[in-house]
């Protein structure tokens, strides 16, 4: 049994059970609050016990509400590779079913805690409205929820360490995603920028969102500054964004090099770009992915869609570059996908 | 202001003719002007003209076929024949004068397999076009003949049109900084903005979400000739910038202003159709006419259709279509237009008359609050926050 208090709460967004881990932390912290003083050793034991079985410790209404939603949100974020082999009809039915499950869980959560941020955010995201209307609703909701307070960077250095701040941080991330969807790129930049200040380790992947926005706005200086800030660690997002940006700036040799970078980083990158797949809406965060995977690049391609649509000759240009269609075809073949 | 190939040719040849006849007194001028008009109409080939003039004439005929006749030809065979005829005229034009850049450009536009290829051609050929046109203009000025100033100006027009085409094609290709820079180059060269480069510039600034840049453009260009009220391009740009700065109230005001300035505006906005571009230049239309709004809307589709939306209209397109006033007016417009088709044109009822541009004087008053603090500056004026 550990005698040290785990310093950093678990529930990194990369984890497949991120919401449930976060829930266990919330429960343990609420319990600790109600039973002070509590030694570090006792807290560790409490946390382990809560992770085993929440039941005896689940008393705070906000946690009870969150408990209705957390498992459903975790499940929604999991990859579903079996979907690829469903008929179109069955696929449409199953994604509708998943969305309905999230909406139902959100409604149950809100009955217990009408202020449950995650429930309010996913309910808003699931409204069948235009992207800019959903964006406006999320912005208004944030103003109501924060009631004039600013999110603070805690002394430990990352906003993510405060589990109780995470719903508000996810809310902000949802705003950044919707702003990109609605083609409000400066809004996306500003919101993602706020999150990067609050989360220097970028737990929510906002540098990817900023990369897309800088590229769309042809802001090469901003793009470069961002790249340097994160030590030039590329991702599917930054490589695709850089390629589109250089194409837009008519720096074609540099664009060709950037494209090679994009194609070499992720499995199936060529296929993902030439044969975009449907990506379910983020509720409210990106699904879990393995860096360098095909799943990752499909997300980047989906998020970059508003950019690519604005550059009508981009995909044709990509397809005409050497080896690209061959790469796409061979990947499709290896996975048994259509091409 | 717009370009008109036939009018331009007329101007160039009239200068040629008047110089040839070495006139000085006003009675002689008036008589010869009438004679020139008759000859231009009936015996064009006999007019004094250089090879360059002949090339321009052939080009003018070709682009008139393509821009003014082709859109209305229905049978495919007829369209094909028309295109062949136009290409023949263009080929003859460039063989007479390889420096007839309008003809060169038109030929390439017809033959380019993709927008990208045409864009590349415009970009690569811009410097050379300006060099040659500026040389010719200099020659004309140095000759110090009658009307050499006007002639020199006309000789630069093909270069203006080249850069204007580059700007508008860059915009459609998603290259907004390049579009903006090309349009601004034109404005620097020609403050009168005969090419209406400010229209393309407005859209480029809106795509770049550059509120400061747009407002600076407006301050520099709003007192253009014959433009008492904001034009549709500037209105779309301002509407977009306002919405993106989360000021939907202002965006709506600008939208409603469009409805009051342009006739049957709501109908045009609800259709949001793309119309073919002029191969010579932007089609010449009457300022503040329904045609102008159709043209502006078509060019602004790159702005209106961006963003993911449920029905494919784009964020701003959806914003416009959902507006209750737009919907109401669109229905009224449609009824009126149908009635006009069946019953023939009738005087527009008082309720459907747009207030028109004179209701929005932009010379004296500060339209859109340009001289005061603007919602478009502040956070959204910076590229990074």
XYZ file of C-alpha atoms in Angstrom:
724
model
C 0.000 0.000 0.000
C 1.396 3.349 -1.011
C 2.247 5.809 1.740
C 2.640 8.766 -0.541
C -0.243 10.949 -1.694
C -0.347 10.765 -5.436
C 0.477 14.335 -6.295
C -1.056 14.651 -9.687
C -4.612 13.501 -10.065
C -5.055 10.857 -12.666
C -7.417 11.026 -15.522
C -5.193 12.266 -18.308
C -7.369 12.641 -21.373
C -5.211 10.006 -23.045
C -6.473 7.403 -20.621
C -9.381 5.220 -21.753
C -11.130 5.654 -18.404
C -10.311 9.323 -17.985
C -13.715 10.432 -16.720
C -14.074 7.579 -14.263
C -10.585 8.163 -12.881
C -11.436 11.792 -12.467
C -14.634 10.805 -10.678
C -12.724 8.658 -8.181
C -10.454 11.607 -7.404
C -13.385 13.974 -6.950
C -15.090 11.546 -4.604
C -11.931 10.984 -2.576
C -11.214 14.711 -2.332
C -14.790 15.513 -1.263
C -14.609 12.754 1.352
C -11.277 14.060 2.614
C -12.748 17.546 2.933
C -15.551 16.177 5.081
C -13.196 14.099 7.253
C -10.252 16.414 7.895
C -7.616 16.099 9.165
C -6.489 13.153 7.036
C -2.916 11.926 6.614
C -1.397 11.411 3.184
C -1.298 7.674 3.810
C -4.943 7.608 4.739
C -5.820 9.581 1.623
C -3.918 7.123 -0.559
C -5.808 4.271 0.972
C -9.071 6.159 0.534
C -8.318 6.823 -3.115
C -7.550 3.161 -3.767
C -10.746 2.138 -2.039
C -12.773 4.662 -4.028
C -11.200 3.409 -7.258
C -12.317 -0.076 -6.272
C -15.827 0.869 -5.269
C -17.258 4.365 -5.171
C -20.440 3.400 -3.377
C -19.617 4.086 0.283
C -17.973 7.437 -0.533
C -20.310 8.860 -3.173
C -22.295 11.487 -1.291
C -21.710 14.894 -2.924
C -24.522 15.697 -5.407
C -22.115 17.013 -8.029
C -20.276 13.672 -7.915
C -23.462 11.638 -8.007
C -24.460 13.572 -11.106
C -21.004 13.218 -12.662
C -21.171 9.483 -11.945
C -24.191 9.205 -14.256
C -22.207 10.710 -17.089
C -18.590 9.605 -16.635
C -18.837 5.972 -17.791
C -20.930 6.949 -20.808
C -18.460 9.658 -21.858
C -15.562 7.218 -21.482
C -17.370 4.641 -23.570
C -18.226 7.224 -26.253
C -14.550 8.159 -26.611
C -13.375 4.618 -27.262
C -12.452 3.613 -30.789
C -14.922 1.303 -32.480
C -12.937 -0.458 -35.231
C -15.830 -2.833 -35.836
C -17.861 0.100 -37.230
C -15.866 -0.066 -40.460
C -17.593 -3.305 -41.411
C -21.169 -2.212 -40.764
C -23.539 -1.351 -43.574
C -24.291 2.348 -43.969
C -27.732 1.902 -42.465
C -26.442 0.032 -39.428
C -23.669 2.571 -38.979
C -26.081 5.507 -38.997
C -28.244 3.683 -36.463
C -25.411 2.888 -34.120
C -23.952 6.395 -34.020
C -27.419 7.781 -33.343
C -27.775 5.286 -30.524
C -24.452 6.334 -28.969
C -25.469 9.972 -29.101
C -28.816 9.195 -27.519
C -27.048 7.364 -24.705
C -24.904 10.411 -23.979
C -27.911 12.727 -24.087
C -29.883 10.454 -21.747
C -26.978 10.260 -19.282
C -26.622 14.048 -19.389
C -30.329 14.437 -18.599
C -30.019 12.078 -15.630
C -26.997 14.034 -14.376
C -28.799 17.362 -14.687
C -31.742 16.097 -12.640
C -29.356 15.633 -9.724
C -27.104 18.645 -10.341
C -28.552 21.247 -12.734
C -25.126 22.916 -12.819
C -23.199 19.861 -13.979
C -20.957 21.526 -16.547
C -20.097 18.467 -18.594
C -23.792 17.550 -18.857
C -24.722 21.071 -19.921
C -21.919 21.164 -22.481
C -22.707 17.832 -24.130
C -26.423 18.662 -24.202
C -25.582 21.893 -26.026
C -23.279 20.072 -28.429
C -26.048 17.605 -29.218
C -28.531 20.321 -30.221
C -29.319 20.017 -33.888
C -28.263 23.585 -34.578
C -25.794 25.292 -36.845
C -22.202 25.341 -35.616
C -22.241 29.089 -35.003
C -25.427 28.782 -32.920
C -23.962 25.981 -30.827
C -20.854 28.119 -30.420
C -22.887 31.084 -29.231
C -24.804 28.863 -26.811
C -21.565 27.460 -25.381
C -20.137 30.965 -24.966
C -23.278 32.200 -23.180
C -23.303 29.083 -21.028
C -19.680 29.651 -20.043
C -20.455 33.199 -18.971
C -23.303 31.907 -16.816
C -21.258 29.087 -15.298
C -18.202 31.175 -14.497
C -20.289 34.092 -13.157
C -17.566 36.601 -13.873
C -14.771 34.551 -12.339
C -11.658 33.764 -14.312
C -10.116 30.326 -14.404
C -6.908 30.489 -12.410
C -3.604 28.786 -12.996
C -2.976 27.031 -9.655
C 0.423 27.189 -7.912
C 1.335 23.679 -9.029
C 1.561 25.055 -12.560
C -1.097 23.189 -14.477
C -4.811 23.872 -14.344
C -5.405 20.206 -15.006
C -4.180 19.282 -11.522
C -7.342 20.720 -10.026
C -9.931 18.042 -10.820
C -12.758 20.400 -9.980
C -11.554 22.849 -12.641
C -11.558 20.222 -15.376
C -15.210 20.546 -16.419
C -14.698 24.278 -17.075
C -11.500 23.537 -19.006
C -13.313 20.957 -21.138
C -16.071 23.502 -21.709
C -13.518 25.937 -23.056
C -12.031 23.260 -25.277
C -15.498 22.580 -26.695
C -15.730 26.287 -27.556
C -12.389 26.101 -29.364
C -13.535 23.081 -31.392
C -16.887 24.642 -32.315
C -15.251 27.926 -33.262
C -13.118 26.016 -35.782
C -16.210 24.241 -37.101
C -18.025 27.546 -37.509
C -14.968 29.037 -39.260
C -14.415 31.633 -36.525
C -10.687 31.182 -36.483
C -9.572 34.079 -34.323
C -12.072 32.976 -31.720
C -10.613 29.459 -31.914
C -7.090 30.871 -31.582
C -7.970 33.025 -28.606
C -9.827 30.282 -26.747
C -7.182 27.650 -27.449
C -4.588 30.224 -26.382
C -6.310 30.735 -23.028
C -6.219 26.991 -22.484
C -2.536 26.814 -23.366
C -1.865 29.448 -20.707
C -3.895 27.498 -18.165
C -2.465 24.118 -19.198
C 1.226 24.523 -20.054
C 1.423 20.763 -20.660
C -1.444 21.064 -23.116
C -3.417 18.132 -21.726
C -6.296 19.028 -24.052
C -4.275 19.198 -27.264
C -5.054 22.841 -27.938
C -1.794 23.361 -29.824
C -3.356 21.249 -32.569
C -6.370 23.539 -32.725
C -4.129 26.617 -32.779
C -1.992 25.118 -35.553
C -5.061 24.723 -37.757
C -6.242 28.281 -37.032
C -2.832 29.859 -37.697
C -2.611 27.956 -40.966
C -6.065 29.049 -42.072
C -5.287 32.671 -41.239
C -1.953 32.364 -43.100
C -0.199 33.543 -39.948
C 3.210 32.020 -40.445
C 4.825 33.910 -37.562
C 2.143 32.686 -35.155
C 2.438 29.141 -36.460
C 6.197 29.167 -36.015
C 6.041 30.626 -32.510
C 3.593 27.904 -31.507
C 5.787 25.228 -33.040
C 8.833 26.513 -31.144
C 6.873 26.738 -27.889
C 6.245 22.991 -28.108
C 9.789 22.178 -29.141
C 8.841 21.463 -32.727
C 7.245 18.142 -31.823
C 5.109 17.510 -34.852
C 1.710 15.890 -34.918
C -0.735 14.942 -37.636
C -2.416 18.300 -37.011
C 0.649 20.491 -37.197
C 2.032 18.712 -40.258
C -1.229 18.917 -42.146
C -1.742 22.528 -41.066
C 1.766 23.455 -42.171
C 1.220 21.847 -45.580
C -2.059 23.699 -46.133
C -0.528 26.967 -44.927
C 2.448 26.753 -47.277
C 0.138 25.861 -50.172
C -1.951 28.933 -49.376
C 1.152 31.100 -49.237
C 2.158 29.649 -52.618
C 5.448 28.261 -51.311
C 5.089 25.074 -53.238
C 8.493 23.405 -52.662
C 8.141 23.950 -48.947
C 4.565 22.651 -49.151
C 5.805 19.492 -50.871
C 8.330 18.920 -48.071
C 5.686 19.542 -45.423
C 3.407 17.054 -47.146
C 6.136 14.414 -46.999
C 6.444 15.111 -43.278
C 2.697 14.642 -42.840
C 2.603 11.438 -44.864
C 5.483 9.858 -42.984
C 4.266 10.588 -39.459
C 1.037 8.622 -39.265
C -0.014 5.242 -40.514
C -2.442 5.564 -43.412
C -1.998 9.347 -43.653
C -2.350 9.363 -47.434
C -5.524 7.311 -47.265
C -6.984 9.465 -44.481
C -6.482 12.614 -46.531
C -7.757 11.288 -49.859
C -10.598 9.256 -48.403
C -11.889 11.165 -45.378
C -13.930 9.076 -42.994
C -16.832 10.154 -40.845
C -15.737 11.229 -37.391
C -18.326 11.388 -34.633
C -18.724 14.751 -32.923
C -16.497 15.357 -29.932
C -18.508 15.048 -26.728
C -16.782 17.123 -25.562
C -13.206 16.000 -26.220
C -11.293 14.157 -28.898
C -11.519 10.391 -28.666
C -8.568 8.501 -27.227
C -5.846 7.804 -29.807
C -2.357 6.422 -30.059
C 0.143 8.956 -31.467
C 1.259 7.967 -34.957
C -1.864 5.903 -35.541
C -4.358 5.980 -38.356
C -7.038 6.959 -35.850
C -5.076 10.101 -34.958
C -4.692 11.247 -38.546
C -8.391 10.723 -39.249
C -9.135 13.166 -36.419
C -6.671 15.720 -37.768
C -8.122 15.427 -41.272
C -11.643 15.873 -39.921
C -10.726 18.965 -37.895
C -8.862 20.409 -40.884
C -11.900 19.996 -43.131
C -13.073 23.646 -42.920
C -9.566 24.700 -43.995
C -9.242 22.254 -46.853
C -12.658 23.125 -48.286
C -11.430 26.717 -48.629
C -8.492 25.577 -50.769
C -10.309 23.789 -53.576
C -7.239 22.560 -55.461
C -5.375 21.246 -52.403
C -6.511 17.630 -52.450
C -5.969 17.320 -56.200
C -2.459 18.638 -55.702
C -1.849 16.114 -52.912
C -3.159 13.248 -55.031
C -0.834 14.268 -57.872
C 2.312 14.190 -55.728
C 4.555 11.161 -56.267
C 3.556 7.958 -54.501
C 0.572 9.408 -52.693
C -2.198 7.441 -54.372
C -0.047 4.310 -54.199
C 0.423 4.766 -50.459
C -3.289 5.292 -49.997
C -4.194 2.246 -52.080
C -1.771 -0.067 -50.332
C -2.990 1.046 -46.913
C -6.600 0.480 -47.961
C -5.703 -2.963 -49.187
C -3.879 -3.850 -45.975
C -6.967 -2.980 -43.941
C -9.597 -4.256 -46.325
C -11.027 -0.752 -46.838
C -12.638 0.559 -49.996
C -10.572 2.767 -52.236
C -16.413 51.581 -62.373
C -15.653 48.440 -64.336
C -14.058 47.743 -67.673
C -15.805 47.486 -70.977
C -13.773 46.180 -73.889
C -15.880 47.848 -76.577
C -15.846 51.211 -74.834
C -12.108 51.019 -74.269
C -11.481 50.184 -77.881
C -13.700 53.082 -78.900
C -11.683 55.446 -76.721
C -8.347 54.260 -78.088
C -9.444 54.500 -81.702
C -11.063 57.883 -81.210
C -7.741 59.200 -79.924
C -6.033 57.696 -82.971
C -8.626 59.224 -85.301
C -8.575 62.713 -83.819
C -4.786 62.821 -83.963
C -4.880 61.683 -87.566
C -7.223 64.511 -88.502
C -5.121 67.088 -86.608
C -8.131 69.029 -85.352
C -8.013 72.104 -83.203
C -11.305 73.982 -83.348
C -14.361 72.777 -81.487
C -16.693 72.780 -84.515
C -14.245 70.582 -86.368
C -13.991 68.273 -83.350
C -17.749 67.834 -83.067
C -18.129 67.105 -86.772
C -15.261 64.645 -86.803
C -16.461 62.948 -83.619
C -19.748 62.230 -85.381
C -17.874 60.946 -88.412
C -15.751 58.755 -86.205
C -18.825 57.255 -84.539
C -20.310 56.386 -87.893
C -17.136 54.804 -89.109
C -16.615 52.857 -85.883
C -20.061 51.365 -86.319
C -20.063 50.734 -90.061
C -16.579 50.682 -91.481
C -14.360 49.728 -88.587
C -11.533 48.327 -90.695
C -11.021 51.612 -92.486
C -10.246 53.510 -89.282
C -6.633 54.478 -88.659
C -5.226 51.780 -86.379
C -2.044 49.993 -85.529
C -1.563 46.228 -85.234
C -1.979 46.654 -81.510
C -5.337 48.317 -82.105
C -6.426 45.526 -84.430
C -5.388 42.920 -81.898
C -7.386 44.711 -79.204
C -10.410 44.821 -81.499
C -10.259 41.078 -82.162
C -9.874 40.425 -78.455
C -12.823 42.689 -77.651
C -14.980 40.735 -80.080
C -13.867 37.438 -78.589
C -14.490 38.371 -74.958
C -17.873 39.837 -75.837
C -18.821 36.466 -77.318
C -17.626 34.594 -74.243
C -18.887 36.931 -71.536
C -22.030 38.352 -73.075
C -23.326 35.656 -75.413
C -22.071 32.275 -74.249
C -23.963 32.295 -70.919
C -27.228 32.445 -72.864
C -26.482 29.767 -75.437
C -28.356 26.593 -74.648
C -27.472 24.039 -77.303
C -24.114 22.400 -76.705
C -23.214 22.507 -80.396
C -23.865 26.244 -80.526
C -21.777 26.786 -77.405
C -18.928 24.783 -78.900
C -19.073 26.769 -82.133
C -19.072 30.046 -80.229
C -16.058 29.008 -78.182
C -14.207 27.968 -81.319
C -14.953 31.307 -82.927
C -13.756 33.187 -79.869
C -10.560 31.158 -79.700
C -9.900 31.866 -83.364
C -10.230 35.586 -82.756
C -7.981 35.404 -79.695
C -5.281 33.448 -81.543
C -5.315 35.966 -84.353
C -5.106 38.757 -81.816
C -1.962 37.445 -80.123
C -0.266 36.743 -83.431
C -0.831 40.386 -84.389
C 0.282 41.614 -80.987
C 1.865 39.223 -78.475
C 1.599 42.144 -76.049
C -2.197 42.006 -76.139
C -2.301 40.646 -72.645
C -6.077 40.497 -72.426
C -6.057 38.069 -75.352
C -3.190 36.027 -73.914
C -4.995 35.815 -70.615
C -8.320 34.918 -72.199
C -6.749 32.130 -74.257
C -5.122 30.628 -71.186
C -8.280 30.976 -69.119
C -10.190 29.029 -71.753
C -7.546 26.335 -71.959
C -6.489 25.924 -68.319
C -7.525 22.524 -67.005
C -7.698 23.755 -63.408
C -8.024 26.987 -61.440
C -4.612 26.271 -60.031
C -3.081 26.276 -63.512
C -4.695 29.617 -64.383
C -3.634 31.088 -61.045
C -0.055 29.954 -61.691
C -0.108 31.543 -65.146
C -1.384 34.847 -63.739
C 1.163 34.855 -60.932
C 4.133 33.991 -63.138
C 3.170 36.437 -65.891
C 2.316 39.482 -63.791
C 5.718 41.187 -63.762
C 6.220 40.884 -67.517
C 2.719 42.186 -68.234
C 3.310 45.300 -66.149
C 6.716 45.862 -67.703
C 5.380 45.853 -71.245
C 2.258 47.885 -70.455
C 4.269 50.471 -68.557
C 6.718 50.741 -71.461
C 3.867 51.347 -73.869
C 2.307 53.884 -71.541
C 5.657 55.691 -71.244
C 5.991 55.758 -75.039
C 2.562 57.348 -75.318
C 3.356 59.998 -72.701
C 6.696 60.845 -74.265
C 5.059 61.472 -77.635
C 3.207 64.453 -76.046
C 0.488 64.158 -78.609
C -3.093 65.134 -77.950
C -4.759 63.019 -75.254
C -1.504 61.198 -74.496
C -2.401 61.149 -70.785
C -5.641 59.330 -71.488
C -3.940 56.997 -73.922
C -1.207 56.157 -71.405
C -3.852 55.384 -68.808
C -5.758 53.123 -71.202
C -2.538 51.310 -72.093
C -2.119 50.324 -68.436
C -5.585 48.816 -68.212
C -4.575 45.339 -69.418
C -2.066 45.200 -66.542
C -4.760 46.325 -64.094
C -7.030 43.593 -65.367
C -4.248 41.027 -65.078
C -3.592 41.863 -61.431
C -7.317 42.088 -60.698
C -7.747 38.584 -62.152
C -4.825 37.376 -60.036
C -6.440 38.819 -56.912
C -9.824 37.255 -57.548
C -8.385 33.879 -58.531
C -6.109 33.812 -55.535
C -9.192 34.433 -53.380
C -11.071 31.510 -54.870
C -7.973 29.299 -54.579
C -7.782 30.028 -50.832
C -4.712 32.241 -51.049
C -5.947 35.228 -49.113
C -2.730 37.100 -48.362
C -1.799 36.912 -52.020
C -5.273 38.120 -53.039
C -5.100 40.994 -50.559
C -1.596 42.003 -51.655
C -2.499 41.947 -55.361
C -5.601 44.058 -54.738
C -3.639 46.517 -52.597
C -0.953 46.791 -55.302
C -3.669 47.803 -57.707
C -5.086 50.363 -55.290
C -1.610 51.850 -54.823
C -1.202 52.130 -58.609
C -4.674 53.448 -59.256
C -6.371 55.327 -56.416
C -9.390 55.763 -58.679
C -9.669 51.984 -58.604
C -11.125 51.525 -62.073
C -10.676 47.770 -61.554
C -12.763 47.828 -58.335
C -9.921 46.008 -56.616
C -11.332 47.207 -53.292
C -14.176 44.696 -53.726
C -11.791 41.737 -53.829
C -9.677 43.291 -51.080
C -12.707 43.549 -48.780
C -13.427 39.838 -49.153
C -9.753 38.954 -48.627
C -9.590 40.960 -45.396
C -12.754 39.255 -44.196
C -11.324 35.802 -44.940
C -8.187 36.739 -43.013
C -10.438 38.002 -40.180
C -8.443 41.228 -40.351
C -10.793 43.875 -38.955
C -8.085 46.524 -38.796
C -7.058 45.904 -42.389
C -10.656 46.064 -43.570
C -11.369 49.317 -41.748
C -8.200 50.860 -43.143
C -9.328 49.817 -46.618
C -12.756 51.378 -46.037
C -11.287 54.662 -44.878
C -9.112 54.816 -47.963
C -11.755 53.820 -50.486
C -15.175 54.782 -49.268
C -15.304 58.074 -51.102
C -15.185 56.420 -54.512
C -17.052 57.984 -57.434
C -20.747 57.198 -57.738
C -20.739 55.282 -54.510
C -22.954 57.067 -52.010
C -23.590 53.934 -49.941
C -21.618 50.830 -48.932
C -21.332 48.351 -51.783
C -22.329 44.729 -51.296
C -18.737 43.425 -51.127
C -17.856 45.734 -48.261
C -21.176 44.925 -46.612
C -20.579 41.174 -46.748
C -17.085 41.654 -45.386
C -18.276 43.856 -42.539
C -21.137 41.483 -41.750
C -18.692 38.571 -41.592
C -16.191 40.404 -39.418
C -18.929 41.466 -37.023
C -20.337 37.963 -36.677
C -16.872 36.530 -36.099
C -16.293 39.124 -33.391
C -19.509 37.797 -31.801
C -21.409 41.019 -32.540
C -24.486 39.550 -34.164
C -26.453 42.739 -33.610
C -24.083 44.654 -35.844
C -23.949 41.807 -38.372
C -27.742 41.854 -38.564
C -27.811 45.637 -39.019
C -25.438 45.369 -41.964
C -27.498 42.530 -43.448
C -30.674 44.610 -43.165
C -28.876 47.533 -44.747
C -28.138 45.377 -47.786
C -31.875 44.654 -48.023
C -32.617 48.367 -48.018
C -30.011 49.295 -50.610
C -30.420 46.615 -53.258
C -33.697 45.725 -55.012
C -35.011 42.192 -54.430
C -31.985 41.623 -52.225
C -33.576 38.993 -50.019
C -34.372 36.851 -53.019
C -30.785 37.060 -54.281
C -29.380 36.197 -50.857
C -31.704 33.248 -50.471
C -30.627 31.878 -53.853
C -26.884 32.449 -53.278
C -25.991 31.313 -56.766
C -22.595 31.215 -58.373
C -22.446 33.055 -61.697
C -19.699 32.579 -64.284
C -16.822 35.046 -64.020
C -16.060 37.414 -66.826
C -13.032 36.276 -68.783
C -12.083 39.861 -69.638
C -12.827 41.479 -66.280
C -15.533 41.582 -63.654
C -18.819 42.016 -65.537
C -19.889 45.637 -65.779
C -23.163 46.203 -63.971
C -25.118 49.187 -62.744
C -24.071 50.203 -59.213
C -26.642 49.147 -56.611
C -28.611 47.126 -59.124
C -29.930 43.652 -58.526
C -27.265 42.442 -60.985
C -24.566 43.943 -58.829
C -25.810 42.086 -55.771
C -25.943 38.840 -57.749
C -22.332 39.378 -58.804
C -21.171 40.329 -55.309
C -22.963 37.372 -53.730
C -21.348 35.003 -56.201
C -17.863 36.372 -55.426
C -18.620 36.356 -51.703
C -19.597 32.674 -51.635
C -16.043 31.899 -50.463
C -16.936 33.897 -47.372
C -20.596 32.975 -47.006
C -20.209 29.221 -47.443
C -17.351 28.601 -45.048
C -17.861 26.624 -41.889
C -19.578 23.360 -41.260
C -23.333 23.616 -41.278
C -26.243 21.254 -41.512
C -27.600 22.230 -44.906
C -24.502 23.246 -46.828
C -25.056 27.009 -46.729
C -22.073 27.777 -44.510
C -22.063 29.731 -41.277
C -22.804 33.163 -42.722
C -25.084 31.752 -45.375
C -27.139 30.082 -42.664
C -27.047 33.270 -40.599
C -28.506 35.233 -43.532
C -31.110 32.640 -44.458
C -32.383 32.337 -40.911
C -32.892 36.053 -40.520
C -36.655 36.677 -40.214
C -36.553 39.812 -42.335
C -34.637 38.037 -45.097
C -37.160 35.205 -45.082
C -40.124 37.522 -45.154
C -38.686 39.694 -47.918
C -37.545 36.693 -49.930
C -41.095 35.407 -50.049
C -42.391 38.835 -51.084
C -39.693 39.134 -53.731
C -40.492 35.737 -55.148
C -44.185 36.568 -55.448
C -43.363 39.850 -57.131
C -40.900 38.285 -59.545
C -43.369 35.555 -60.493
C -46.037 38.177 -61.085
C -43.625 40.081 -63.307
C -43.040 36.948 -65.357
C -46.718 36.304 -65.933
C -48.154 39.809 -65.977
C -45.162 41.742 -67.233
C -43.243 44.421 -65.334
C -45.322 46.689 -63.178
C -44.322 49.662 -61.048
C -42.909 48.326 -57.807
C -45.222 48.886 -54.901
C -44.092 51.358 -52.292
C -43.509 48.584 -49.779
C -41.129 46.693 -52.023
C -39.061 49.633 -53.248
C -35.650 49.531 -51.701
C -34.585 52.775 -50.111
C -31.590 52.638 -52.387
C -28.099 53.986 -51.974
C -29.090 57.613 -51.434
C -30.615 56.715 -48.104
C -27.159 55.838 -46.831
C -24.810 58.690 -47.676
C -21.322 57.641 -46.743
C -19.501 60.816 -47.759
C -20.479 63.026 -44.860
C -21.632 60.674 -42.184
C -19.413 58.206 -40.530
C -20.783 54.986 -41.919
C -20.241 51.931 -39.732
C -18.513 53.994 -37.026
C -15.163 54.025 -38.772
C -13.808 57.060 -37.010
C -14.696 55.916 -33.549
C -13.749 52.861 -31.583
C -14.849 49.757 -33.349
C -16.027 46.392 -32.142
C -13.775 44.936 -34.763
C -10.571 46.072 -33.128
C -9.379 45.019 -29.714
C -8.955 41.276 -29.278
C -9.957 40.405 -32.781
C -7.591 42.900 -34.349
C -4.620 40.949 -33.087
C -3.563 37.773 -34.778
C -2.494 36.127 -31.583
C -3.755 36.524 -28.061
